PDB file of C-alpha atoms in Angstrom:
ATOM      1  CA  UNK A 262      32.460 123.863 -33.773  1.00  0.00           C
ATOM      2  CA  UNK A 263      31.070 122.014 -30.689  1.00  0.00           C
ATOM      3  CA  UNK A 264      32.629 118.735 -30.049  1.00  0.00           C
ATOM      4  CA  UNK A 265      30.462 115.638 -28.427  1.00  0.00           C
ATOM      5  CA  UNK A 266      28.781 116.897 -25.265  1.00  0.00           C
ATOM      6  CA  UNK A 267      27.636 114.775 -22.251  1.00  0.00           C
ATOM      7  CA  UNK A 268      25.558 115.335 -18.919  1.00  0.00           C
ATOM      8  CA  UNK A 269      25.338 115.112 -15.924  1.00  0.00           C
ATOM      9  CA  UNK A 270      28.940 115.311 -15.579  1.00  0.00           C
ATOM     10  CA  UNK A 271      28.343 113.297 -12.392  1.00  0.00           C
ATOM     11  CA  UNK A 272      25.515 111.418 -11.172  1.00  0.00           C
ATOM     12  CA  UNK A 273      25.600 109.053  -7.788  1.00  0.00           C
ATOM     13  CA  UNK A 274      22.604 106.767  -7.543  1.00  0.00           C
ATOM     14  CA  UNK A 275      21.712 103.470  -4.928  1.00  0.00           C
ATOM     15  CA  UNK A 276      21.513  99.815  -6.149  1.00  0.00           C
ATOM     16  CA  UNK A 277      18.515  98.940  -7.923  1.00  0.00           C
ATOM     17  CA  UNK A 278      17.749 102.296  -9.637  1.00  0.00           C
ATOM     18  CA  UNK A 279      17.452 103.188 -12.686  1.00  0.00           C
ATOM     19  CA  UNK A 280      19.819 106.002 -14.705  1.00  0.00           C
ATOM     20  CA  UNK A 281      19.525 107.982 -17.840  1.00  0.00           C
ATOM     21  CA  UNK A 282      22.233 109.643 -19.733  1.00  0.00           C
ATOM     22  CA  UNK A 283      22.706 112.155 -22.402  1.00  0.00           C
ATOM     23  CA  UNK A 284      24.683 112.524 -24.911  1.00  0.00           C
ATOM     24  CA  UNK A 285      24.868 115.338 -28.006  1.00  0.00           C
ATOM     25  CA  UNK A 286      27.358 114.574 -31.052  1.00  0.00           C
ATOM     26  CA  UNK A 287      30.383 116.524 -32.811  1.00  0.00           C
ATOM     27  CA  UNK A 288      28.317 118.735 -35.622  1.00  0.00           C
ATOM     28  CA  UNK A 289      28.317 117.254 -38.569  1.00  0.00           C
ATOM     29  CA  UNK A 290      28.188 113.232 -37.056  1.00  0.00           C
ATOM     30  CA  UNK A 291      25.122 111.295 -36.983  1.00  0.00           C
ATOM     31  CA  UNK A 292      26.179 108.068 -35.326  1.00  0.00           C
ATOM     32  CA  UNK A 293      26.738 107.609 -31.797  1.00  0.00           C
ATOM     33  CA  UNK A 294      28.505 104.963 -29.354  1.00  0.00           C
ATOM     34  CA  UNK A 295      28.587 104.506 -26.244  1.00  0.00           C
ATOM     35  CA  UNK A 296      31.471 103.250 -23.641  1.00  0.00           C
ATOM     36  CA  UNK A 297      32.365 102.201 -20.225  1.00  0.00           C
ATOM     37  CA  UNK A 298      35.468 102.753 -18.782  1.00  0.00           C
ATOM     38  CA  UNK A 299      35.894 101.461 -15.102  1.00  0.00           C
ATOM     39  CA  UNK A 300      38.920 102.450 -13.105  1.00  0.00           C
ATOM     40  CA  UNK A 301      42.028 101.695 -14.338  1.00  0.00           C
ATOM     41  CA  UNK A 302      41.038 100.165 -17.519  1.00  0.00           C
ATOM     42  CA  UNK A 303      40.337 100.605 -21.261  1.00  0.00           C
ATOM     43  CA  UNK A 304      36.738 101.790 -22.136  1.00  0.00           C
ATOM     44  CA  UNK A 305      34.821  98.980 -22.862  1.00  0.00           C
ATOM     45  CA  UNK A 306      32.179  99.048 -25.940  1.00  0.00           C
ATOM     46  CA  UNK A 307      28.658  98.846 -25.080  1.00  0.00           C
ATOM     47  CA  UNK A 308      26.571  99.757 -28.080  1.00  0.00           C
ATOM     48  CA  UNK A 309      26.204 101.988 -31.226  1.00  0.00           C
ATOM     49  CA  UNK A 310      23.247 103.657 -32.665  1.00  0.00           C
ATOM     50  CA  UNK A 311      22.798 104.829 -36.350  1.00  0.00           C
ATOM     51  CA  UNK A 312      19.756 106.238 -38.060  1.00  0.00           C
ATOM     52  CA  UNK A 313      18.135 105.932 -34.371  1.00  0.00           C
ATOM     53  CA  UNK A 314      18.660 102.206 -34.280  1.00  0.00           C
ATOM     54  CA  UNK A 315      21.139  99.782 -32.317  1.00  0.00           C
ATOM     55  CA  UNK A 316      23.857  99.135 -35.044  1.00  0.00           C
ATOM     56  CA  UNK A 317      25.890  96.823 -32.846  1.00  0.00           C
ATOM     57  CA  UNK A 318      25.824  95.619 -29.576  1.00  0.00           C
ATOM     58  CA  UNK A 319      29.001  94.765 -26.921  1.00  0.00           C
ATOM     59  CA  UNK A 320      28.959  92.481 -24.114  1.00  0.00           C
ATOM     60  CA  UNK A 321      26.592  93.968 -21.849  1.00  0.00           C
ATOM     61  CA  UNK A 322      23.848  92.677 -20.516  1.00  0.00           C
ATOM     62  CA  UNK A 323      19.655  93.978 -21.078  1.00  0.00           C
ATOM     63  CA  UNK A 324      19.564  96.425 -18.755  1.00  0.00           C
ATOM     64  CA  UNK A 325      21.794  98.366 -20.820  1.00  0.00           C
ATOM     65  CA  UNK A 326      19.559 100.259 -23.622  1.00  0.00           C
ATOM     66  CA  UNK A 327      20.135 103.092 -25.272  1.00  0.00           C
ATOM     67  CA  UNK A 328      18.012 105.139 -27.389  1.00  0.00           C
ATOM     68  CA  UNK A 329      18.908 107.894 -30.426  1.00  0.00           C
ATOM     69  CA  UNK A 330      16.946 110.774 -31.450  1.00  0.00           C
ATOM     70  CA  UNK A 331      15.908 112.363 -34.619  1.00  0.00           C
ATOM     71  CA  UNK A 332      18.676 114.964 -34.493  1.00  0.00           C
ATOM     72  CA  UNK A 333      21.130 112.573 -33.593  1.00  0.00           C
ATOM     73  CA  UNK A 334      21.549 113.008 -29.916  1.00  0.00           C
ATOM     74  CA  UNK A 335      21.586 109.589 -27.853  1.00  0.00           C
ATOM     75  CA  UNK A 336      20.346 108.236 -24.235  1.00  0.00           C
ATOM     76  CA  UNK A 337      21.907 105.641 -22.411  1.00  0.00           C
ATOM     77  CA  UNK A 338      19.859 103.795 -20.129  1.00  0.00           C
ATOM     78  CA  UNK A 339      20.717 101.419 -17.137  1.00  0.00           C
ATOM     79  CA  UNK A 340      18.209  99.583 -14.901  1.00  0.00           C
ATOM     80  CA  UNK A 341      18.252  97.858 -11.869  1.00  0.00           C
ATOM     81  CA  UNK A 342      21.529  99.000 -11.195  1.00  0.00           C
ATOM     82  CA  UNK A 343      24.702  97.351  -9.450  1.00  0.00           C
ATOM     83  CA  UNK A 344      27.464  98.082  -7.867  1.00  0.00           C
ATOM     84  CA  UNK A 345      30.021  96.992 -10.772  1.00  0.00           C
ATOM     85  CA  UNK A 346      28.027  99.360 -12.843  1.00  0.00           C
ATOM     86  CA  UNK A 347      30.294 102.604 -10.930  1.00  0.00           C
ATOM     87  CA  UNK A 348      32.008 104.058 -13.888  1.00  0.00           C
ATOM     88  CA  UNK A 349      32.899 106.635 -16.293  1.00  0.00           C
ATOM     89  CA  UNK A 350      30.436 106.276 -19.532  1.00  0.00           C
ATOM     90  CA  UNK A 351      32.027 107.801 -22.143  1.00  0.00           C
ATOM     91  CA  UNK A 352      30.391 108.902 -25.378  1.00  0.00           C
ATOM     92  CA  UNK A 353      31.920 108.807 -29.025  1.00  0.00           C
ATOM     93  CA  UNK A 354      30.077 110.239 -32.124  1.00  0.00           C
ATOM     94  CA  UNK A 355      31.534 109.549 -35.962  1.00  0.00           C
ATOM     95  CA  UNK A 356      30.034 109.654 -38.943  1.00  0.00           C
ATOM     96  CA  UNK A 357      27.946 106.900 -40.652  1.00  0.00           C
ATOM     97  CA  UNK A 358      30.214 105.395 -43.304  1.00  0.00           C
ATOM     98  CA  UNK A 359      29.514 102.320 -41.256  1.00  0.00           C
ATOM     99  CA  UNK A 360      33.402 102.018 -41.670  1.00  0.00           C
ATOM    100  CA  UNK A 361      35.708 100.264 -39.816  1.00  0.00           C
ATOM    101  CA  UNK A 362      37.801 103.258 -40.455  1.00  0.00           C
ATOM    102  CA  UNK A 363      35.482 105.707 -39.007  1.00  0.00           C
ATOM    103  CA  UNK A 364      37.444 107.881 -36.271  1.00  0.00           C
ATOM    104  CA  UNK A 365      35.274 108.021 -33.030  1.00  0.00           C
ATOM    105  CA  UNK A 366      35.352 111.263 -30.814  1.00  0.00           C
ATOM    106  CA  UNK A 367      34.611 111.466 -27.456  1.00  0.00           C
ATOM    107  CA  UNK A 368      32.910 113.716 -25.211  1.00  0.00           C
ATOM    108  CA  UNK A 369      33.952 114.102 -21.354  1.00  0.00           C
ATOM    109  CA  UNK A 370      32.097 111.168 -19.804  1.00  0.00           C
ATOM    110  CA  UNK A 371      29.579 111.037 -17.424  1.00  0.00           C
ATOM    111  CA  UNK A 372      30.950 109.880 -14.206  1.00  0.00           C
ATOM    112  CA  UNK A 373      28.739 107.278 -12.355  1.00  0.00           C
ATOM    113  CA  UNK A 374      28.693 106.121  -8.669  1.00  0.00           C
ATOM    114  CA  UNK A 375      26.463 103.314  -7.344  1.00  0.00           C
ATOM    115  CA  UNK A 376      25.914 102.901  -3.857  1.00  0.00           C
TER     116      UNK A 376
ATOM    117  CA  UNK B  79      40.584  86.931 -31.507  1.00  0.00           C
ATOM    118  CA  UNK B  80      40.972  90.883 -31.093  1.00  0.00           C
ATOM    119  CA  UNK B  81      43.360  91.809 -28.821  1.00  0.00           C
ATOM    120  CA  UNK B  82      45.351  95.044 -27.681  1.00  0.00           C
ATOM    121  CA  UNK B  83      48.126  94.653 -25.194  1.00  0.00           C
ATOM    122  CA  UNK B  84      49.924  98.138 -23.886  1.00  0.00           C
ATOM    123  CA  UNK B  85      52.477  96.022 -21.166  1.00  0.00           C
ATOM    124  CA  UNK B  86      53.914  99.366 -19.729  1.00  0.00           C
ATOM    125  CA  UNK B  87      51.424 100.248 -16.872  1.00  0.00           C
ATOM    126  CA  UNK B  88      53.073 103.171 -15.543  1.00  0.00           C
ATOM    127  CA  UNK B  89      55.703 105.542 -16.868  1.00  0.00           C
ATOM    128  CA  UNK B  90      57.414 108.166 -14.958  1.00  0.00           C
ATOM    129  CA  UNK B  91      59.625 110.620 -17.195  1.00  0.00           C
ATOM    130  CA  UNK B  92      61.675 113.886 -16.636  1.00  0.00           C
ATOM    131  CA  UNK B  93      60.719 116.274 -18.836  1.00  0.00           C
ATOM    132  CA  UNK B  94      62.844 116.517 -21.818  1.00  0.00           C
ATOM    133  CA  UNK B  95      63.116 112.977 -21.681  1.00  0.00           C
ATOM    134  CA  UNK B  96      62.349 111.006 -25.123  1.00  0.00           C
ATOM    135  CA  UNK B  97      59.787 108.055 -24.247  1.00  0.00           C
ATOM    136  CA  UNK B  98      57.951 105.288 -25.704  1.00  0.00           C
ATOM    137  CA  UNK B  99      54.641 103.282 -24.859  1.00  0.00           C
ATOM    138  CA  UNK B 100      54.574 100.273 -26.350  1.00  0.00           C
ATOM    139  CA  UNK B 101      51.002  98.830 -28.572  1.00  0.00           C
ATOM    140  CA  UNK B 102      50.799  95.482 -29.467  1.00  0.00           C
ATOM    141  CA  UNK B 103      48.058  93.821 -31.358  1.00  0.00           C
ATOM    142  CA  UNK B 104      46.061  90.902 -32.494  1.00  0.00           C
ATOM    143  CA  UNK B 105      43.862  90.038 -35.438  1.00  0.00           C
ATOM    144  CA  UNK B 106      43.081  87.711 -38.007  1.00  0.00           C
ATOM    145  CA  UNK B 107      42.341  90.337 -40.480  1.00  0.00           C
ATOM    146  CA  UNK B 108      44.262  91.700 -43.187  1.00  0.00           C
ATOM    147  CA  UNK B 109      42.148  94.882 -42.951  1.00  0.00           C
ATOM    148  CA  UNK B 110      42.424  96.900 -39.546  1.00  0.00           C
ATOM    149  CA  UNK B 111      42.767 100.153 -38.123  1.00  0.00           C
ATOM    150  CA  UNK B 112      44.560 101.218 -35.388  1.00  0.00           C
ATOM    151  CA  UNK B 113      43.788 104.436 -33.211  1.00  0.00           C
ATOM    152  CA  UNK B 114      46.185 106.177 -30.338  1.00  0.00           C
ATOM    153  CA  UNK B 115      44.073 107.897 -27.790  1.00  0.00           C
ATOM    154  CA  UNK B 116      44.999 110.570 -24.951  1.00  0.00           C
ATOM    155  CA  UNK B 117      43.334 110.308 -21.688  1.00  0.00           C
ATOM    156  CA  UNK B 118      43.897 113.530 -19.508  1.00  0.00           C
ATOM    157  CA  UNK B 119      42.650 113.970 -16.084  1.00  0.00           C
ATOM    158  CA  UNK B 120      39.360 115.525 -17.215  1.00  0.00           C
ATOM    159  CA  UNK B 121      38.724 112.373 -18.709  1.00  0.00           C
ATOM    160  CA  UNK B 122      37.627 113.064 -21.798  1.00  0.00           C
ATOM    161  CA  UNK B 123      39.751 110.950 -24.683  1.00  0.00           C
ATOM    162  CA  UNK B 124      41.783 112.786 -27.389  1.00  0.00           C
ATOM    163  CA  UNK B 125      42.047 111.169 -30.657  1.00  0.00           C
ATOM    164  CA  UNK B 126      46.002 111.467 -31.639  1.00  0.00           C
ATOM    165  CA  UNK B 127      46.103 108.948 -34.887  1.00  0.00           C
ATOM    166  CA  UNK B 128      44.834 106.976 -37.096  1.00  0.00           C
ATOM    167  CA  UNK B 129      46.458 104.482 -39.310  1.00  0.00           C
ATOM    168  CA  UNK B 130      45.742 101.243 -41.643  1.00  0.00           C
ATOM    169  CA  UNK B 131      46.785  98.345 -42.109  1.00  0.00           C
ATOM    170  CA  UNK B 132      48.416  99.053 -45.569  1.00  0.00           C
ATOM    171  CA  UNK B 133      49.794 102.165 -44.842  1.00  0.00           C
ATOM    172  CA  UNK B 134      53.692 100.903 -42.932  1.00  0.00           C
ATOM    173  CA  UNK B 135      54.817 104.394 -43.046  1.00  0.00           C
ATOM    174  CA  UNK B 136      55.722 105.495 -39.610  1.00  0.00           C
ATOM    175  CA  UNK B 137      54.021 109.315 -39.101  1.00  0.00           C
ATOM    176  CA  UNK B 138      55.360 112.519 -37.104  1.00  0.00           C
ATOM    177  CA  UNK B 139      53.177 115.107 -36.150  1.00  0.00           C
ATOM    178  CA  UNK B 140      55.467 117.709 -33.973  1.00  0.00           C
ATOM    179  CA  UNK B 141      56.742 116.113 -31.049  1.00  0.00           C
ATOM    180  CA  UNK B 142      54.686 112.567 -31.825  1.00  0.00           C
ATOM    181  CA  UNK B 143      55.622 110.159 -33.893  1.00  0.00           C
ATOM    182  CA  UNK B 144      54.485 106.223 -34.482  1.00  0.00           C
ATOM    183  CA  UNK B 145      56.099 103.626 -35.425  1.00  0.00           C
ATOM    184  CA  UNK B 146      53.801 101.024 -37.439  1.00  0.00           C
ATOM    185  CA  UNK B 147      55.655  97.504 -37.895  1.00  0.00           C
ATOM    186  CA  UNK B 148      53.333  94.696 -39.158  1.00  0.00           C
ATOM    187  CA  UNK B 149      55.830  92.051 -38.906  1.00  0.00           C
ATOM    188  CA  UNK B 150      55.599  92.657 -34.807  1.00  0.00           C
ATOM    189  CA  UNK B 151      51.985  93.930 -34.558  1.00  0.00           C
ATOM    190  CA  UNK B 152      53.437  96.969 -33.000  1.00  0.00           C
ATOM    191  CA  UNK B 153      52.262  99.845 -33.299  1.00  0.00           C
ATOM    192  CA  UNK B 154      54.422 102.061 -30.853  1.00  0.00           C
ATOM    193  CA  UNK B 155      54.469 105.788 -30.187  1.00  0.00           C
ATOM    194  CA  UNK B 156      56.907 107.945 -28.874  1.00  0.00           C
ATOM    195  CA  UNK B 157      56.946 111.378 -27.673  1.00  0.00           C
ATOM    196  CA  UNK B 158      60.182 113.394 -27.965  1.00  0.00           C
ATOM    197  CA  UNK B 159      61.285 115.923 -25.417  1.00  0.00           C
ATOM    198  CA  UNK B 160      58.400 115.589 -23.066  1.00  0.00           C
ATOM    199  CA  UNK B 161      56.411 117.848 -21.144  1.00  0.00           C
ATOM    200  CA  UNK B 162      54.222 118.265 -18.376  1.00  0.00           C
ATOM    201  CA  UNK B 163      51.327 118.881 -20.351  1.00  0.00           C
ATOM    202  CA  UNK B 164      51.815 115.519 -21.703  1.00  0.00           C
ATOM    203  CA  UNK B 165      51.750 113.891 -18.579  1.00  0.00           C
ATOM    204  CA  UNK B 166      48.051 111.671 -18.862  1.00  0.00           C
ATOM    205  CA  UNK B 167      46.783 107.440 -19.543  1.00  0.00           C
ATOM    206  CA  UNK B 168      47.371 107.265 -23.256  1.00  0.00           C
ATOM    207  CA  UNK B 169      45.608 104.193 -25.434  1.00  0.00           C
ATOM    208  CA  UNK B 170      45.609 101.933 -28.449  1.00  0.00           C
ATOM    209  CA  UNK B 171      42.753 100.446 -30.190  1.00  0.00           C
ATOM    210  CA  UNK B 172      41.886  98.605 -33.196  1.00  0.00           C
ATOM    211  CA  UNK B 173      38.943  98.263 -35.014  1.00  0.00           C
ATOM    212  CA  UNK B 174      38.604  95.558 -37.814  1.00  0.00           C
ATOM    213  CA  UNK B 175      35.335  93.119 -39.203  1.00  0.00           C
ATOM    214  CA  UNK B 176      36.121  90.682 -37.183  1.00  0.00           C
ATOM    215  CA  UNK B 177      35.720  92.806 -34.165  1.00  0.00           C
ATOM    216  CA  UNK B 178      32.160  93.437 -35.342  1.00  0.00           C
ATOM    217  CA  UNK B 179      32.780  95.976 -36.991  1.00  0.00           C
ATOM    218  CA  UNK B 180      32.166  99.349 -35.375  1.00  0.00           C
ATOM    219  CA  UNK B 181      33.513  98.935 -31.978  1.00  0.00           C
ATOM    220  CA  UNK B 182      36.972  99.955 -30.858  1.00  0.00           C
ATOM    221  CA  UNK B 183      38.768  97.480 -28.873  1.00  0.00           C
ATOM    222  CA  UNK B 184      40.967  99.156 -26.419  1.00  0.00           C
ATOM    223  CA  UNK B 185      44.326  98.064 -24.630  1.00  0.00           C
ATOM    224  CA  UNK B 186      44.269  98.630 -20.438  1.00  0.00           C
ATOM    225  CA  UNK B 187      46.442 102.508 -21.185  1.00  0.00           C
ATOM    226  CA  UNK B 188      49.682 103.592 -20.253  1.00  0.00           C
ATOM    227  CA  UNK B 189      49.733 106.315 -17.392  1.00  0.00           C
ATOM    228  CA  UNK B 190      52.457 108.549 -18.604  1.00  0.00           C
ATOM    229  CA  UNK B 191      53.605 111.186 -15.757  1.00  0.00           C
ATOM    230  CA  UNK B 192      56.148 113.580 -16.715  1.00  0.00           C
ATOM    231  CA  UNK B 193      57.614 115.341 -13.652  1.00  0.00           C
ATOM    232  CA  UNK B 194      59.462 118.955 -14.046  1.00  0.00           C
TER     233      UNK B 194
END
């Protein structure tokens, strides 16, 4: 049973690009969320997609977007990018009770390095 | 406000040693779950637990076990006889309505290193 997959496992880009990340859920879950954990602190909740739509929406500002795909998998986008955007992006699929008892299970992150 | 406080930064253990990270929360719901996450150096997160907020009855599970105290908004785990292998940045969260539902709300971790 293949648990939530991410890639690139690393990716180092320059200010002002633009990144795209994957993400592929636990069999069996069709919602997806996506995190960002800097260094030394908790992940931090950026958005959640469900039925390919954004379900909810953290803190974080429009050049986050994200995108999810007929059979569930999910893209995290980032434009224009910054400095304080260096960190892991974690991904976390669940099913879609649309619970707040859902259990969310993460794949191995997608380290990210600005320049 | 949704809040999850783990005060213990750092831990260093000797293996065998009992130990305990501390959780602490905040909500204004009467509804809420709480989660325990492992973080090992690969990075990927480990789901350990889950428990509600009706459900007081503290849970062991081999060499874990958590201690769920309403009354303190504690939610505390402890790890008996450690070991190497559990030497990794270990987290609480909480999810509940008011925190918009879906989203986990993490504490800052505990880096728990467990030395031979």
């Amino acid at each position: 049973d293949a648990g939530v997959t991410q890639s690139p496992t690393h990716l180092i880009k320059t200010r002002g690009q633009q990144v795209t990340l994957r993400c592929s859920p636990k069999s069996g879950h069709d919602t997806v969320s996506w995190y960002q954990q800097a260094l030394g602190q908790g992940p931090q909740f950026i958005f959640q997609y469900y039925e390919e739509e954004e379900r909810q929406r953290g803190n974080f500002p429009d050049r986050f977007s994200g995108h999810q795909f007929p059979n569930y998998s999910s893209e995290l986008n980032v434009n224009a990018l910054l400095l304080g955007d260096s960190a892991l992006y974690l991904c976390a699929s669940s099913s879609g009770r649309a619970s707040i008892a859902d259990t969310q299970y993460f794949g191995p992150g997608t380290r990210l390095t600005v320049l | 406000a949704q809040k999850v406080t783990q005060a213990q930064t750092e831990i260093s253990v000797v293996e065998k040693e009992d130990v305990t990270l501390d959780c602490v929360y905040e909500t204004r719901d009467t509804t809420y779950y709480l989660f325990w996450y492992k973080q090992p150096p690969s990075g990927e997160l480990v789901f350990l637990i889950r428990r509600n907020s009706f459900d007081e009855q503290n849970e062991i599970s081999g060499r874990y076990s958590w201690n769920f105290q309403k009354s303190t908004s504690s939610f505390n785990f402890t790890i008996t006889a450690s070991q190497v292998v559990d030497s990794a940045v270990y987290f609480c969260a909480l999810s509940s309505n008011s925190n918009s539902g879906y989203a986990l709300n993490f504490g800052k971790g505990t880096s728990l290193l467990v030395t031979p």
